[in-house]
mmCIF file of C-alpha atoms in Angstrom:
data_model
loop_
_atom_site.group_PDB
_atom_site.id
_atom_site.type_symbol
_atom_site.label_atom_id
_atom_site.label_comp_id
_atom_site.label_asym_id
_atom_site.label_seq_id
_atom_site.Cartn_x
_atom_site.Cartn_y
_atom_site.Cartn_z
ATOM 1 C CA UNK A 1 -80.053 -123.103 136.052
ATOM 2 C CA UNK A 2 -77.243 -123.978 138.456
ATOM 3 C CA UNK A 3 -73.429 -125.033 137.062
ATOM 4 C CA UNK A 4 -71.904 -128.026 138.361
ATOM 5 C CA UNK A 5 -69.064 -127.288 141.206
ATOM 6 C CA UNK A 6 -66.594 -128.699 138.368
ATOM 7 C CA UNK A 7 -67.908 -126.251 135.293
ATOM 8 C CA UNK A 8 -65.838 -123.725 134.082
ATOM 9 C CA UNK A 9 -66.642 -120.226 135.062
ATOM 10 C CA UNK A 10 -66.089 -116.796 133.032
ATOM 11 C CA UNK A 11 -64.877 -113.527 134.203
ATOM 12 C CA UNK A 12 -67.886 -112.233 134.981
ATOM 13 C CA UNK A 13 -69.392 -115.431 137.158
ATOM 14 C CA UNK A 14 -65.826 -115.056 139.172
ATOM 15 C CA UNK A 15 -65.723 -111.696 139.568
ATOM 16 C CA UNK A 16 -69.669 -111.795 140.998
ATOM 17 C CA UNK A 17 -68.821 -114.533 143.372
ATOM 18 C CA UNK A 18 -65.481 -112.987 144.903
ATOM 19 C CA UNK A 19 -67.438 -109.661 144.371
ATOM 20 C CA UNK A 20 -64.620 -107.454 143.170
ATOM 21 C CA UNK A 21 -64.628 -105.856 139.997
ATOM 22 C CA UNK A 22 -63.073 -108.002 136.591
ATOM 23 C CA UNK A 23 -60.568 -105.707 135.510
ATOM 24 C CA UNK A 24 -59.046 -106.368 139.517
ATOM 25 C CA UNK A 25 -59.168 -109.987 138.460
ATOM 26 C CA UNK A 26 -57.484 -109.307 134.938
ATOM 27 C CA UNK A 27 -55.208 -106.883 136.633
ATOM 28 C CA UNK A 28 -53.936 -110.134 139.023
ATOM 29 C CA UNK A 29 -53.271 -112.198 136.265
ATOM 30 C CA UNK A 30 -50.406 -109.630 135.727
ATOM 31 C CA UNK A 31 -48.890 -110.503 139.023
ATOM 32 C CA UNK A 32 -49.462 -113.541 140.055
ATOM 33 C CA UNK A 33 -48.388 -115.920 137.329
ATOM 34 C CA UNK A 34 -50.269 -118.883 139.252
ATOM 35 C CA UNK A 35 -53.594 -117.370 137.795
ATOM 36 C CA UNK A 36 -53.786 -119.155 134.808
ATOM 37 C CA UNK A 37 -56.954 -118.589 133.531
ATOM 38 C CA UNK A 38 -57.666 -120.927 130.254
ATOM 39 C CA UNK A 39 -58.686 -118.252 126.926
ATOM 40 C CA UNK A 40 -60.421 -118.943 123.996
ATOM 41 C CA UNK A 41 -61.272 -117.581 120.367
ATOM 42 C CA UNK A 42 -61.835 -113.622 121.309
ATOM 43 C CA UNK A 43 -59.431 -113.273 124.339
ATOM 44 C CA UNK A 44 -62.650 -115.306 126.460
ATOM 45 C CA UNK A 45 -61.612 -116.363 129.507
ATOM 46 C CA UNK A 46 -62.378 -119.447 131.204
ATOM 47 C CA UNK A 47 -61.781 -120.431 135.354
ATOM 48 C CA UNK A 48 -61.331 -123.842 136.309
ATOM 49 C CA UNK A 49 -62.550 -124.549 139.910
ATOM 50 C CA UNK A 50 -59.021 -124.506 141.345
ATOM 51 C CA UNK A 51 -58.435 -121.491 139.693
ATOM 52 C CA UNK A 52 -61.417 -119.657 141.721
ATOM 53 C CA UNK A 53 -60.312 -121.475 145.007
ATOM 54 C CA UNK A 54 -56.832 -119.686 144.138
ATOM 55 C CA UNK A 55 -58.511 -116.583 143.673
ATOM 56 C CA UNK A 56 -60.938 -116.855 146.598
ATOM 57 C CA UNK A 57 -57.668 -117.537 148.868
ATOM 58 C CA UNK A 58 -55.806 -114.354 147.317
ATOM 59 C CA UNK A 59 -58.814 -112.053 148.203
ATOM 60 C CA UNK A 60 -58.756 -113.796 151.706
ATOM 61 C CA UNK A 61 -54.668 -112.597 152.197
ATOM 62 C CA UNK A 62 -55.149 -109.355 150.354
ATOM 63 C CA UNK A 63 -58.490 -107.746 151.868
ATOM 64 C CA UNK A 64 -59.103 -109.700 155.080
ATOM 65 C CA UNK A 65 -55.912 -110.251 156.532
ATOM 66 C CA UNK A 66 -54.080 -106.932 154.909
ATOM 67 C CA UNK A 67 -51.257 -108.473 152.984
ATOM 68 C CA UNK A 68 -49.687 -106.545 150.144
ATOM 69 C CA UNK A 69 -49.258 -108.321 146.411
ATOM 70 C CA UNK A 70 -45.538 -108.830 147.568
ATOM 71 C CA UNK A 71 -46.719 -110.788 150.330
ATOM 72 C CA UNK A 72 -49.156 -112.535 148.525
ATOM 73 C CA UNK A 73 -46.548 -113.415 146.085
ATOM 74 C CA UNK A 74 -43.711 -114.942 148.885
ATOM 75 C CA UNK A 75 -46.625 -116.946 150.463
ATOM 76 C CA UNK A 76 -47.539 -118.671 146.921
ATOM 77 C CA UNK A 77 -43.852 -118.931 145.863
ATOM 78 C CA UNK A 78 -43.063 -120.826 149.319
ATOM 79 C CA UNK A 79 -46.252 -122.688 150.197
ATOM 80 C CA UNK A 80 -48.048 -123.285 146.553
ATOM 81 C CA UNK A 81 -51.511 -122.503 145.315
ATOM 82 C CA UNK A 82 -53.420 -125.207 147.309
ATOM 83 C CA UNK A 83 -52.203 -123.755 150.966
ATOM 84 C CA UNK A 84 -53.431 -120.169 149.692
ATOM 85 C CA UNK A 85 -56.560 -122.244 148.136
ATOM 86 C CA UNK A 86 -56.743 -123.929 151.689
ATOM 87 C CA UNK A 87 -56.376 -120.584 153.607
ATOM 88 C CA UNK A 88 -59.518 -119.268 152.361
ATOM 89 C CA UNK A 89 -61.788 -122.656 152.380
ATOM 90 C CA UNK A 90 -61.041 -122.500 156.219
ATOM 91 C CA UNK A 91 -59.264 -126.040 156.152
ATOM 92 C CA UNK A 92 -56.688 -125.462 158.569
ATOM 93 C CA UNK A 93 -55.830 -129.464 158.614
ATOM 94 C CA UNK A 94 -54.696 -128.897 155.034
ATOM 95 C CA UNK A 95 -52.865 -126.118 155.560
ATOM 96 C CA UNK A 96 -50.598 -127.342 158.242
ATOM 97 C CA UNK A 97 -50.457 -130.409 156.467
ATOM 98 C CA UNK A 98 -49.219 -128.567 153.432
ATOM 99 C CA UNK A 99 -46.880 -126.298 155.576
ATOM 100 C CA UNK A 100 -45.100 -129.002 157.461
ATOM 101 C CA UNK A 101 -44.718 -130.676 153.777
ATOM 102 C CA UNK A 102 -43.039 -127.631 152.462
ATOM 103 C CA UNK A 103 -39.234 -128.666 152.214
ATOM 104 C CA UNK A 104 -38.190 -124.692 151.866
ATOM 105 C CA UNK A 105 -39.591 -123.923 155.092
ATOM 106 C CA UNK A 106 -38.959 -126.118 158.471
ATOM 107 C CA UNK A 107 -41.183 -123.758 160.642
ATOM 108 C CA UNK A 108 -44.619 -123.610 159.457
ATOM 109 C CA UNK A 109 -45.969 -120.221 157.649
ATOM 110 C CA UNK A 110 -48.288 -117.679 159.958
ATOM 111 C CA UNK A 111 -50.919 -116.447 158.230
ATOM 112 C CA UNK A 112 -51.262 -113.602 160.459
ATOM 113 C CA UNK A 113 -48.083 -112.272 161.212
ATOM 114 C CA UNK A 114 -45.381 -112.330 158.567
ATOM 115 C CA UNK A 115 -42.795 -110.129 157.795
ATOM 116 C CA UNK A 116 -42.915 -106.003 157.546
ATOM 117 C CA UNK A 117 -42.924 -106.005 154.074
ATOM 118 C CA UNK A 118 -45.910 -108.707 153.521
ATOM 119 C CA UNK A 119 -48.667 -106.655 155.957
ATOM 120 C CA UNK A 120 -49.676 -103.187 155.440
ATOM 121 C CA UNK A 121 -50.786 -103.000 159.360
ATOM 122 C CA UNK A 122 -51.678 -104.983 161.919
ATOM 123 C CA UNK A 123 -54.502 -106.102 163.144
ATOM 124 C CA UNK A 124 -54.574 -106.822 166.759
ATOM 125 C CA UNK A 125 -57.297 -108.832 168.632
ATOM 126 C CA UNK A 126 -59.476 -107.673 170.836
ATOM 127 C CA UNK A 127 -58.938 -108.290 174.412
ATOM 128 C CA UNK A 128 -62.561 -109.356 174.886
ATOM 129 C CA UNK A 129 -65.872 -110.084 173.044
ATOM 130 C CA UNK A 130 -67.453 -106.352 174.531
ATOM 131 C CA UNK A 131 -67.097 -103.057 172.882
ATOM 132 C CA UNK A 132 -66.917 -100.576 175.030
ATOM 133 C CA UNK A 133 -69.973 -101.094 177.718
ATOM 134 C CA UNK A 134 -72.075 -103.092 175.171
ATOM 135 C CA UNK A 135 -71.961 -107.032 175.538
ATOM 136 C CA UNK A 136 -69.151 -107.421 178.515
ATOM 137 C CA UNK A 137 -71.749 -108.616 181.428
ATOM 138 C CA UNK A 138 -69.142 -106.472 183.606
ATOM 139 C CA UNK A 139 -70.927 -104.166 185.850
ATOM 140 C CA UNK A 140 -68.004 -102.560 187.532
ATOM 141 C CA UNK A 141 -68.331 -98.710 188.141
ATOM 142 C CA UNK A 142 -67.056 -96.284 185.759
ATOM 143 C CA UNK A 143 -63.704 -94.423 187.305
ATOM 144 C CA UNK A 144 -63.235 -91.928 184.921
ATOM 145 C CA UNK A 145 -65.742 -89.013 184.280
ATOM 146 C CA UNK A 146 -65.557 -87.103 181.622
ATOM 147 C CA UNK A 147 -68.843 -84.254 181.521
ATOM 148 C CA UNK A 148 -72.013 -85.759 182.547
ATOM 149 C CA UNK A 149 -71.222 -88.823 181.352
ATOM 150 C CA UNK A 150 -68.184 -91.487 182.714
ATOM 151 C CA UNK A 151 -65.831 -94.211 181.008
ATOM 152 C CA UNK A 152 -64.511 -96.698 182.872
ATOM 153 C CA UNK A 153 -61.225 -97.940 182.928
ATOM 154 C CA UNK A 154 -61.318 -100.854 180.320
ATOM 155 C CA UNK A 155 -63.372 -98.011 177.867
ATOM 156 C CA UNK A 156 -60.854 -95.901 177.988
ATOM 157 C CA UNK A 157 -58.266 -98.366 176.895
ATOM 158 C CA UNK A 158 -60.327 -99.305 173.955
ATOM 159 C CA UNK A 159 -60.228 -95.865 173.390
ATOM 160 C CA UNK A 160 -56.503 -95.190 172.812
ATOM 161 C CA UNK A 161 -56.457 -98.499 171.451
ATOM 162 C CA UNK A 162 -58.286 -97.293 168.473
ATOM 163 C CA UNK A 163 -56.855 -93.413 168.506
ATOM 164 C CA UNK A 164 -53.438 -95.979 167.784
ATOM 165 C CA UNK A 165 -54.909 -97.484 165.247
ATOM 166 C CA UNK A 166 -56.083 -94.483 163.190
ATOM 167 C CA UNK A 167 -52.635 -92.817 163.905
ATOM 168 C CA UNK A 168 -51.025 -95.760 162.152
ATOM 169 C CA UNK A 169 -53.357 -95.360 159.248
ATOM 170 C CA UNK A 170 -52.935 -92.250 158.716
ATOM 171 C CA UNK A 171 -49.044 -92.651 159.164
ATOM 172 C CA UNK A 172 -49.073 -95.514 156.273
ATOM 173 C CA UNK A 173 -51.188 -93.145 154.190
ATOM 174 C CA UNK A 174 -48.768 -90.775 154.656
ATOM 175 C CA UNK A 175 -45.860 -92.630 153.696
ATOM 176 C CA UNK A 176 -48.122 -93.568 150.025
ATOM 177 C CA UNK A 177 -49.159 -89.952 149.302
#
């Protein structure tokens, strides 16, 4: 049997649905004191359906877009629960409603790029839809050979686009160890 959109969920419903683990979701209630989850008899607890759409928004920030908790916690602090709630639903009309509402902030908040401390790296868009020759539609000749087989130019780009990118990983793991 199905619960209504409005019923109240427990840890265990919430933690299936956002699929993370509930002692992640018991371990935010520590830091983000917007997570208000209503208890009963026994220490039970209860999520109203803001309260998932909060939570749902915070796992949007934190695993998809790489903020850290810090960052998390500015964005909630200056924007409120229902821009972080509207982040993850996709509504962008709601969140730039919400941002140009916001009275501590004339420019509106970006998502993606925020300040050094908020993002643990950055992600960076790919310059087309094809990875490496798969996809592109671009038959142009390879220029670079490498063996028996050949990259072309573009490849090859991609290429020390990602060695970058895992160079800056394992920098920032560095800097945790």
């Amino acid at each position: 049997m199905e619960k209504s959109p409005d019923a109240f969920r427990t840890i265990s419903e919430v933690a299936d649905e956002l699929d993370l683990p509930q002692h992640v979701l018991r371990f935010w209630e520590t830091r983000f004191q917007q997570i208000k989850p209503m208890k009963r008899g026994g220490g039970r607890r209860y999520y109203r359906p803001e309260d998932v759409d909060l939570l749902k928004g915070i796992r949007h920030l934190l695993y998809d877009h790489g903020y850290t908790i810090k960052g998390v916690q500015k964005l909630l602090k200056a924007n409120g629960n229902k821009f972080v709630a509207a982040i993850a639903s996709g509504d962008l009309a709601t969140v730039e409603a919400l941002a140009a509402s916001s009275n501590e902030e004339p420019a509106p908040p970006k998502v993606g790029v925020a300040e050094e401390d908020q993002i643990v790296g950055r992600a960076k868009a790919p310059a087309s839809r094809r990875f490496f020759s798969f996809g592109g539609g671009n038959d142009e000749t390879p220029e670079i050979s490498i063996g028996k087989t050949s990259v072309s130019k573009e490849d090859r780009a991609l290429l020390q686009e990602a060695l970058y990118d895992l160079l800056e990983c394992k920098r920032l793991l560095d800097q945790v160890r």
